[in-house]
XYZ file of C-alpha atoms in Angstrom:
683
model
C 76.726 97.626 95.457
C 75.108 95.439 93.398
C 75.299 95.661 89.331
C 72.707 96.162 86.824
C 73.878 96.026 83.837
C 77.300 96.767 81.570
C 77.028 98.054 78.495
C 80.258 97.532 76.012
C 81.132 99.635 72.774
C 84.233 98.636 70.553
C 85.981 97.614 73.545
C 87.957 95.220 73.925
C 86.225 91.494 71.615
C 83.057 93.546 72.045
C 82.208 94.987 68.440
C 79.667 97.801 68.324
C 77.458 98.055 71.915
C 76.706 94.772 73.562
C 75.458 94.438 77.348
C 74.813 91.818 79.939
C 72.412 92.188 82.606
C 73.345 90.080 85.899
C 71.418 88.436 87.886
C 70.453 89.947 91.658
C 70.741 93.219 90.667
C 67.769 94.485 92.727
C 67.747 93.116 96.799
C 65.186 91.326 96.884
C 66.119 88.958 94.098
C 67.006 85.131 95.142
C 68.017 84.124 91.744
C 71.837 85.720 92.418
C 73.997 83.925 90.180
C 75.013 84.645 86.480
C 76.987 82.487 83.965
C 79.056 83.252 81.012
C 79.985 80.964 78.931
C 82.287 80.732 76.542
C 85.743 79.521 75.495
C 89.116 80.967 76.158
C 89.574 83.607 74.267
C 86.352 85.031 73.155
C 86.617 87.863 76.055
C 85.299 86.226 79.326
C 87.156 88.220 81.554
C 87.056 90.941 79.557
C 83.782 91.480 80.886
C 85.650 92.157 84.376
C 88.020 94.319 83.080
C 85.408 96.313 81.343
C 83.495 96.840 85.157
C 87.219 97.532 86.623
C 88.163 100.247 83.408
C 85.007 102.009 83.748
C 85.181 102.228 87.552
C 88.906 102.635 87.693
C 90.612 104.032 84.338
C 92.711 100.488 84.986
C 93.571 99.146 82.348
C 94.870 96.165 83.346
C 94.197 93.294 85.828
C 96.406 91.226 88.349
C 96.489 88.664 86.019
C 97.857 90.779 82.966
C 101.196 90.706 84.596
C 103.053 87.565 82.716
C 103.846 85.508 86.572
C 105.954 83.164 83.746
C 108.506 85.591 83.224
C 110.060 88.525 84.488
C 107.672 90.830 86.156
C 109.350 94.110 85.215
C 109.434 93.366 81.632
C 105.146 94.192 81.881
C 104.303 97.092 79.743
C 100.478 98.655 79.987
C 100.541 100.341 77.097
C 100.663 97.105 74.991
C 97.101 96.360 76.308
C 94.712 97.674 74.009
C 91.084 98.029 74.706
C 89.561 99.300 71.418
C 88.380 96.771 69.351
C 90.565 96.199 66.372
C 88.079 94.998 63.829
C 85.958 98.247 64.957
C 89.327 100.231 64.082
C 90.123 98.027 60.835
C 86.738 99.163 59.655
C 87.017 103.016 60.534
C 90.607 103.312 59.114
C 91.683 106.464 58.134
C 89.634 108.088 60.813
C 88.910 106.491 64.706
C 86.379 104.923 66.341
C 85.201 105.097 70.026
C 85.376 102.455 72.728
C 83.114 103.077 75.328
C 82.089 101.023 78.922
C 78.471 102.095 80.293
C 78.000 100.622 84.303
C 74.561 100.901 86.430
C 74.730 99.814 89.669
C 73.398 100.457 92.750
C 74.994 101.061 96.323
C 73.343 102.060 99.478
C 70.015 103.471 98.077
C 71.198 105.325 95.534
C 72.145 104.685 91.696
C 74.865 104.949 90.195
C 75.442 105.688 85.706
C 78.930 105.636 85.056
C 80.346 105.743 81.592
C 84.314 105.862 80.589
C 85.408 105.961 76.908
C 88.252 106.034 74.506
C 89.287 106.852 71.018
C 90.910 104.886 69.292
C 92.886 104.872 65.587
C 95.070 102.817 63.772
C 98.826 105.076 62.861
C 100.169 104.714 59.278
C 102.501 102.014 60.428
C 99.300 99.852 62.232
C 100.310 100.764 65.515
C 97.265 101.347 67.910
C 96.969 104.916 69.706
C 94.390 105.449 71.617
C 93.246 108.512 73.986
C 90.782 108.878 77.198
C 87.870 110.787 76.590
C 87.200 111.191 80.088
C 84.045 109.976 82.061
C 80.828 110.278 83.383
C 79.053 109.875 86.537
C 74.955 110.272 87.224
C 74.095 109.662 90.958
C 70.446 109.045 91.873
C 69.007 108.976 95.264
C 65.153 106.926 96.289
C 62.947 110.052 95.394
C 64.534 110.784 91.873
C 66.640 113.730 92.778
C 70.125 112.964 90.279
C 73.415 114.496 90.093
C 75.229 114.831 86.765
C 79.036 115.114 87.299
C 81.088 115.483 83.737
C 84.424 114.789 82.500
C 85.399 118.039 84.761
C 84.955 117.123 88.052
C 86.795 113.747 86.995
C 88.539 113.523 90.375
C 85.075 114.004 92.721
C 84.244 110.920 90.058
C 87.452 109.264 91.795
C 86.761 110.264 95.715
C 82.687 108.673 95.360
C 83.598 105.460 93.822
C 86.891 104.751 96.000
C 84.257 105.179 98.997
C 82.368 102.270 97.641
C 85.048 99.969 96.911
C 88.774 100.378 97.450
C 90.949 100.136 94.322
C 93.426 98.906 96.424
C 91.271 96.012 96.705
C 89.937 95.345 93.596
C 91.268 92.715 92.024
C 90.288 90.621 95.388
C 86.730 90.569 93.726
C 87.625 87.938 90.725
C 89.074 84.793 91.369
C 90.794 83.560 88.524
C 92.565 80.655 87.859
C 96.301 81.980 87.464
C 95.962 83.255 91.157
C 93.819 80.123 92.447
C 96.981 78.030 90.889
C 99.760 80.477 91.990
C 98.465 79.784 95.784
C 98.646 76.116 95.380
C 102.203 75.449 95.574
C 104.459 77.071 98.770
C 107.238 79.400 97.001
C 108.294 82.788 97.270
C 105.576 83.955 94.594
C 102.486 82.284 97.126
C 104.336 84.073 100.515
C 104.466 87.395 98.173
C 100.967 87.092 96.998
C 99.907 86.371 100.357
C 101.915 89.331 102.646
C 101.096 92.088 99.381
C 96.854 91.346 100.170
C 97.638 91.444 104.331
C 99.530 94.670 103.314
C 96.469 95.710 100.594
C 93.829 94.862 103.109
C 95.280 97.051 105.913
C 94.845 100.376 103.935
C 97.677 102.224 105.803
C 99.733 103.383 103.347
C 100.238 106.627 105.151
C 101.886 104.884 107.964
C 104.095 102.935 105.866
C 105.028 106.009 104.402
C 105.199 107.706 107.804
C 107.437 105.036 109.027
C 109.764 105.402 106.014
C 110.039 109.681 106.589
C 110.808 108.583 110.190
C 113.658 106.482 109.197
C 114.688 109.159 107.224
C 114.781 111.485 109.293
C 116.488 109.895 111.957
C 119.783 109.149 109.529
C 119.509 112.493 108.788
C 119.767 113.775 112.485
C 122.451 111.098 112.887
C 124.562 113.012 110.097
C 123.744 116.461 112.558
C 124.479 114.864 115.793
C 128.160 113.399 114.293
C 129.106 117.422 113.843
C 128.181 118.595 117.562
C 129.474 115.075 119.225
C 132.502 113.787 120.916
C 134.159 110.934 122.307
C 132.655 107.657 122.945
C 129.010 109.267 122.152
C 130.830 110.430 118.430
C 131.538 106.388 117.834
C 128.331 105.600 118.990
C 127.048 107.764 116.431
C 128.965 106.468 113.674
C 128.773 103.131 114.408
C 124.846 103.927 114.601
C 125.657 105.014 110.202
C 127.564 102.125 109.612
C 124.596 99.937 111.421
C 121.612 101.390 109.159
C 123.550 101.542 105.601
C 124.029 97.544 106.192
C 120.576 97.225 106.960
C 119.703 99.339 103.905
C 122.007 96.784 101.835
C 120.512 93.788 103.767
C 116.960 94.657 102.745
C 117.862 95.241 99.048
C 119.339 91.670 99.087
C 116.711 90.491 100.291
C 114.302 91.712 97.807
C 116.601 91.045 95.148
C 116.941 87.139 96.151
C 113.379 87.322 96.567
C 112.872 88.550 93.432
C 115.541 86.027 91.396
C 113.377 83.295 93.711
C 110.148 84.053 91.880
C 111.585 83.974 88.476
C 113.710 81.018 89.493
C 110.275 79.555 90.308
C 108.384 80.691 87.878
C 110.924 79.475 85.161
C 110.675 75.891 87.327
C 107.059 76.098 86.716
C 107.152 76.208 83.454
C 109.448 73.173 82.135
C 107.769 71.220 84.565
C 104.505 72.256 82.124
C 106.694 71.323 79.426
C 107.756 67.895 80.528
C 104.301 67.159 81.504
C 103.553 67.284 77.765
C 105.751 63.668 77.819
C 102.070 61.859 77.892
C 103.619 58.897 78.087
C 105.894 59.084 80.752
C 103.212 60.534 82.636
C 103.332 58.698 85.673
C 106.926 58.615 86.210
C 106.593 63.070 86.057
C 103.464 62.811 88.262
C 105.009 61.146 91.101
C 108.292 63.433 91.060
C 106.095 66.355 90.682
C 104.178 65.072 94.298
C 107.556 64.443 95.422
C 108.655 68.270 94.597
C 105.653 69.390 96.333
C 106.735 67.312 99.393
C 110.354 68.535 99.062
C 108.904 72.141 98.860
C 106.901 72.045 101.974
C 109.714 70.150 103.678
C 112.523 72.647 103.086
C 109.385 74.832 105.455
C 109.974 72.401 107.984
C 113.965 72.635 107.430
C 113.961 76.379 107.653
C 111.736 76.577 110.425
C 113.554 74.065 112.073
C 116.852 76.137 111.744
C 115.383 79.372 113.508
C 114.203 77.335 116.368
C 117.721 75.712 116.325
C 119.201 79.462 116.535
C 117.795 80.595 119.607
C 118.132 77.936 121.296
C 121.712 78.583 120.517
C 122.117 81.682 121.418
C 120.595 80.693 125.124
C 123.083 77.408 125.315
C 125.952 79.249 126.854
C 124.302 77.784 130.327
C 125.090 74.467 128.857
C 128.918 75.168 129.183
C 128.648 75.291 132.840
C 126.359 72.440 133.477
C 128.442 69.700 134.885
C 130.021 72.423 137.393
C 126.029 73.245 137.913
C 125.631 70.208 139.161
C 128.597 68.989 141.101
C 128.062 72.282 143.077
C 124.646 71.522 143.757
C 124.849 67.580 144.553
C 127.525 68.904 147.379
C 125.577 71.566 148.732
C 122.389 69.340 148.604
C 124.531 67.000 150.330
C 125.717 68.999 153.401
C 121.793 70.119 153.661
C 121.294 66.388 153.864
C 123.597 65.990 155.996
C 122.114 69.151 158.290
C 125.445 70.591 157.998
C 123.613 73.754 156.161
C 121.702 74.966 157.630
C 123.933 74.209 161.074
C 122.094 72.397 163.927
C 123.254 75.031 166.335
C 122.897 78.758 165.754
C 126.074 81.040 166.008
C 124.319 83.136 168.854
C 123.581 80.389 170.947
C 127.090 78.505 170.909
C 128.768 82.306 171.400
C 126.224 81.997 174.520
C 127.016 78.694 175.736
C 130.708 79.006 175.790
C 130.267 82.535 177.207
C 128.267 81.159 180.190
C 130.279 78.165 180.541
C 126.625 76.104 180.991
C 125.303 73.755 178.435
C 121.259 73.682 177.855
C 120.466 71.059 180.186
C 122.279 72.601 183.263
C 125.615 70.845 183.275
C 128.737 72.954 183.751
C 131.062 72.971 180.625
C 134.181 73.326 181.878
C 137.038 75.265 179.728
C 139.615 72.394 178.838
C 136.838 70.258 178.481
C 135.948 67.999 175.634
C 132.426 69.866 175.557
C 133.754 73.169 175.441
C 136.139 72.192 172.322
C 133.248 70.656 170.784
C 131.541 73.912 170.503
C 134.709 75.648 169.742
C 134.712 73.579 166.475
C 131.428 74.120 165.522
C 131.988 78.355 165.944
C 134.613 78.013 163.357
C 131.960 76.085 161.076
C 128.595 78.332 161.627
C 128.883 81.210 159.695
C 126.449 84.198 160.657
C 122.588 84.564 159.621
C 122.996 86.759 156.441
C 125.079 84.143 154.851
C 123.206 81.239 156.362
C 119.965 83.060 154.352
C 122.241 83.911 151.012
C 123.381 80.188 150.974
C 119.945 78.728 151.055
C 119.070 81.192 148.558
C 121.906 80.352 146.389
C 121.015 76.894 145.997
C 117.426 77.835 145.201
C 119.506 79.537 142.109
C 121.502 76.962 141.643
C 118.283 74.572 141.266
C 116.887 76.787 139.287
C 119.511 76.977 137.150
C 120.204 73.017 136.747
C 116.270 73.014 135.576
C 116.634 75.439 133.042
C 119.733 74.387 131.524
C 118.488 71.078 131.557
C 114.983 71.945 129.787
C 117.169 73.447 127.250
C 119.222 70.569 126.755
C 115.874 68.489 125.568
C 114.186 71.578 123.109
C 118.253 71.060 121.897
C 118.290 67.218 121.675
C 114.712 67.403 120.361
C 114.933 69.624 117.741
C 118.032 68.072 116.602
C 116.072 64.962 116.122
C 113.422 66.875 113.758
C 116.190 68.146 111.849
C 117.840 65.109 111.329
C 114.410 63.658 110.425
C 113.690 66.017 108.584
C 117.253 65.635 106.896
C 116.473 62.557 106.686
C 112.925 62.461 105.005
C 114.547 65.136 102.268
C 117.604 62.700 101.040
C 115.202 60.197 100.841
C 113.195 62.445 98.024
C 116.226 63.892 96.475
C 116.864 59.560 95.386
C 113.337 59.366 94.294
C 113.535 62.318 92.121
C 117.409 61.568 90.978
C 115.416 57.688 90.536
C 112.432 59.475 88.416
C 114.564 61.355 86.733
C 116.898 58.750 85.244
C 113.805 56.671 84.267
C 112.498 59.793 82.615
C 115.777 60.464 80.663
C 116.382 56.861 79.709
C 113.182 57.486 77.410
C 116.178 58.721 74.888
C 114.225 62.051 73.693
C 117.363 64.567 73.461
C 114.699 66.815 74.230
C 113.358 65.457 77.319
C 116.428 65.433 78.505
C 117.758 68.642 78.312
C 114.729 69.806 79.811
C 115.308 67.694 82.948
C 118.730 68.946 83.007
C 117.609 72.589 82.658
C 115.123 71.365 85.495
C 117.760 69.931 88.273
C 119.458 72.803 87.656
C 116.489 75.233 88.730
C 116.482 73.352 91.591
C 119.666 73.421 92.679
C 119.406 78.021 92.095
C 115.921 78.032 94.065
C 117.643 75.792 96.583
C 121.061 78.004 96.878
C 118.999 80.844 96.430
C 116.589 79.913 99.677
C 119.423 79.233 101.862
C 121.251 82.766 100.865
C 117.901 84.314 101.711
C 117.736 82.911 104.708
C 120.795 83.510 106.304
C 120.439 87.025 104.628
C 117.123 87.288 106.881
C 118.613 85.734 110.026
C 121.566 88.255 109.578
C 119.185 91.538 108.887
C 117.212 90.699 112.007
C 120.462 90.249 114.269
C 121.720 93.792 112.284
C 117.809 94.828 113.697
C 118.152 93.789 117.420
C 121.804 95.617 117.428
C 120.501 98.963 115.991
C 117.606 99.347 118.744
C 119.992 98.190 121.776
C 122.496 101.127 120.296
C 119.528 103.091 120.213
C 118.662 102.925 123.759
C 122.935 102.896 124.665
C 122.931 106.184 122.464
C 120.177 107.855 124.595
C 121.820 107.507 128.389
C 125.015 108.304 126.688
C 123.317 111.803 125.478
C 122.474 112.173 129.367
C 125.668 111.451 130.459
C 127.745 113.018 127.635
C 125.636 116.078 128.186
C 125.663 116.910 123.950
C 123.193 119.614 122.153
C 119.731 118.923 124.069
C 117.774 120.286 121.768
C 119.322 117.226 119.446
C 119.283 115.094 121.564
C 115.753 115.165 122.302
C 115.001 114.492 118.422
C 117.134 112.129 118.646
C 115.263 110.208 121.703
C 111.813 110.900 120.445
C 112.599 109.893 116.756
C 113.539 106.727 118.154
C 110.755 106.293 120.042
C 108.587 107.261 117.318
C 110.265 104.498 115.267
C 109.906 101.876 117.965
C 106.126 102.998 118.639
C 105.632 102.931 114.042
C 106.772 99.744 114.473
C 104.485 98.049 117.090
C 101.918 99.966 115.419
C 102.518 98.680 111.789
C 103.008 95.015 113.366
C 100.281 95.248 115.565
C 97.330 95.758 112.565
C 99.882 93.166 110.523
C 98.868 90.321 112.950
C 95.353 91.223 113.050
C 95.024 90.799 109.709
C 96.406 87.462 109.428
C 94.285 86.067 112.324
C 91.289 87.431 110.697
C 92.736 85.930 107.533
C 92.989 82.548 109.338
C 89.762 82.519 111.087
C 88.002 83.836 107.818
C 89.898 81.339 105.597
C 89.427 78.319 108.234
C 85.835 78.662 108.271
C 85.458 78.647 104.352
C 87.910 75.934 104.292
C 85.665 73.412 106.541
C 82.515 74.789 104.186
C 83.931 73.418 101.166
C 85.814 70.535 101.932
C 84.003 67.261 100.878
C 83.731 64.443 103.799
C 86.254 62.764 103.916
C 88.183 66.394 104.356
C 86.569 67.349 107.217
C 87.338 64.139 109.279
C 91.563 64.592 108.603
C 91.909 68.746 107.987
C 90.913 71.554 109.967
C 92.596 75.066 110.297
C 94.277 77.193 107.629
C 97.300 79.000 108.895
C 99.133 81.939 107.875
C 102.718 82.089 109.126
C 104.764 84.805 109.959
C 106.693 84.590 106.779
C 103.545 84.541 105.003
C 102.738 81.349 103.586
C 100.007 78.897 103.981
C 99.849 76.050 105.872
C 96.920 73.622 106.622
C 96.591 71.328 110.122
C 95.166 68.207 110.524
C 92.554 67.276 113.417
C 95.365 67.335 116.473
C 96.375 71.105 114.695
C 99.647 69.642 113.456
C 101.364 70.777 109.455
C 99.569 68.872 106.965
C 100.094 70.902 103.623
C 102.203 68.471 102.090
C 100.114 65.637 102.281
C 96.716 67.252 101.074
C 95.266 66.532 97.642
C 95.609 68.678 94.455
C 91.771 69.066 94.677
C 92.643 69.760 98.592
C 94.898 73.096 97.886
C 92.640 74.487 94.718
C 90.147 74.568 97.869
C 92.898 75.874 99.940
C 93.145 78.863 97.761
C 89.750 79.580 97.077
C 88.577 79.567 101.030
C 91.982 81.391 101.224
C 90.838 84.537 98.521
C 86.778 84.343 99.297
C 88.166 85.675 102.724
C 90.657 88.201 101.340
C 87.388 89.396 99.336
C 84.903 89.344 102.815
C 87.896 91.278 104.902
C 88.166 93.825 101.815
C 84.386 93.831 101.364
C 84.193 94.460 105.920
C 82.297 91.505 106.561
C 81.434 87.937 106.137
C 78.470 88.410 103.868
C 80.235 91.168 101.318
C 78.419 93.920 99.810
C 80.105 93.773 96.368
C 79.734 91.294 93.403
C 82.158 88.398 93.071
C 83.636 87.471 89.624
C 84.949 83.783 89.390
C 87.088 82.736 86.921
C 88.130 79.160 87.765
C 88.485 75.770 86.391
C 86.257 73.503 88.031
C 87.032 70.493 86.485
C 89.725 70.561 88.744
C 87.514 70.005 91.442
C 85.656 67.322 92.693
C 82.126 66.754 92.953
C 81.228 67.531 96.400
C 83.802 70.314 96.386
C 81.537 71.939 93.083
C 78.222 71.997 94.626
C 80.173 73.248 98.009
C 81.669 75.924 96.255
C 78.019 76.508 94.328
C 76.205 76.786 97.802
C 79.234 78.353 99.723
C 79.684 81.382 97.124
C 75.700 83.104 96.383
C 75.703 82.832 100.784
C 78.559 85.424 101.083
C 78.278 87.963 98.114
C 75.326 89.832 96.834
C 75.783 88.590 92.857
C 78.370 85.547 91.696
C 78.963 85.612 87.880
C 80.236 82.654 87.433
C 83.126 83.067 83.997
C 83.141 79.223 82.846
C 84.449 77.475 79.433
C 81.525 75.108 77.926
C 83.944 71.775 79.259
C 83.987 73.449 82.936
C 80.719 74.091 82.602
C 78.989 70.655 81.020
C 75.677 68.778 82.020
C 76.432 68.014 85.807
C 77.820 71.630 86.562
C 74.555 72.567 85.451
C 72.329 70.378 87.274
C 74.107 71.627 90.731
C 73.353 74.779 90.291
C 69.737 74.256 88.914
C 69.347 72.954 92.249
C 70.786 75.506 94.379
C 67.632 77.900 93.370
C 70.177 80.749 92.976
C 70.635 80.533 88.595
C 69.017 83.810 87.412
C 70.527 84.772 83.828
C 72.967 82.707 81.494
C 74.805 84.037 78.567
C 76.929 82.600 75.532
C 80.010 83.848 74.203
C 80.019 83.352 70.073
C 83.134 84.181 67.846
C 81.738 86.061 64.679
C 84.999 86.381 63.077
C 88.219 86.964 64.173
C 88.726 89.611 67.188
C 84.630 89.826 67.313
C 82.600 88.168 70.131
C 78.723 88.346 70.343
C 77.300 88.546 73.702
C 74.327 86.405 73.576
C 71.408 85.618 76.245
C 70.176 82.196 76.334
C 66.895 82.298 78.669
C 66.723 80.637 81.498
C 62.708 79.094 82.218
C 62.792 79.118 86.697
C 66.166 78.858 86.896
C 66.998 76.390 84.267
C 67.970 75.676 80.350
C 64.660 75.201 78.328
């Protein structure tokens, strides 16, 4: 997909008809980068919004959802698309707002227009209604298929086949998303999880899984009505367990939402505190300590999970002393030759019966030799028992080694947990000292903000602990339910319950298990692909110092992002702010690559990113990499972010094709003016 032109008429800040033509519109174009430069609020992101509105009819973008407050409070109807200045001029009548997009894909040219009609009510409220969509598709021979407003469903299907609406937001690199992904928070994990789910594009599978769970609950009730005894008891137990799982899932979702809100509040108060510039050094140190604390808390949770698993297997340690004593006694007997005995039972019996030693000497009935043979006969056990004893000796040794290994793992994990807690205590002390230093500045407003910040940290810690406990309980009950399903299948055969219902129950149980395996396999596959793509992008974007230290990007099972060092060890807590920005860019690029289905995309990338936060080498690498993975790159920048140095870097790439400046003409009105480049450079 290559965009040739976007025309906007009375759309957002763009009053009257205006347009942008993009570099890289044709397959053979070497210049593929378009720069749109303007200050904040003049409508840079409005160009991407216009594209998404025209293609999908969407009024909002992902970034419109206010991540600093309750996401549930977002109201899409408050986003106005018709230019307000045009509405004022048109009173008392209304005005049409229109976006036209011309693009090519697989040799076909698409000319699409979507329009709105807007007017101001007597109370001054903005009223908007859709005026429909049209699409003209022209093949290489010039034949055109014209689709009008009455064929909106076919138009929707045509566009969705080119760009899946579920992944449309991954082709805009906005600063807020990049910032969110730099922090190891609940918001980050949910964003990554949402990205993976969208990339899976298996919504019907998730719906089918939910339908199977609903059918299972319904069938369980029917089975209870026709069953008795132990089978009925287990069905009731399954019902209670299923209800408990639903409540736990709701609680986890509620705690996750609470955590996101608390983390957003903490971020907001941190930004307010940062405005006190005279305390910037102390605030910066505390911010770094908080970032490290967040990362170490993740390590602590990992160690807790590991301890839960080890403790579930630790029952054998209660018998470790007994195992050692029995093994030592048996080993000593073997060393002495008592086990196995030097003489077989059959041989001793023959010697006594024949009365002749193996050397040929007679053995008298009451002789010392006769009594010795009788004593041996009592000690010697049969062959089967000897083999069993030796087998037991081997099993006993294996159990001891397993117990020793488990003890080593427990000891090592406990030591690591203690080191983590020690580091957390140290960081807590540092943060309390820094907070006291900041409070001593004597500003009552700052002191109040610090108190709120401390309370927010405590709340986050409490919520994370409760979520961890609830999640562990959920997994435990889920395992109990799986075991109960297996037991019910066995009891159904023994109890001879209604065969038809029993078969349905068995089929449902196996279908649920198969569906869960399918989803888990898909998720694992996408996670692996994301890791590989993100790691490649990360290494391409890093500067020389970074490439010597950092190696891979990991997406953990809880959907948090991690970076490993050259030894393969977690290192995210130690990376710089610039390297975190690079990590986010690498991950978002990986999302876009997978959404596009290839390492080299067939979809344009819009990048609304804060260049000023990246080092010079990072910027150079970014400007080199992005044009290589996308057919078109549209940079949305402010004048401050796109200074002489950035312009020189882009000119040197040979990819810069077009430059547009956004200028504020009056309140709520922006003009798009093209600044002609000469040989890929500003004249």
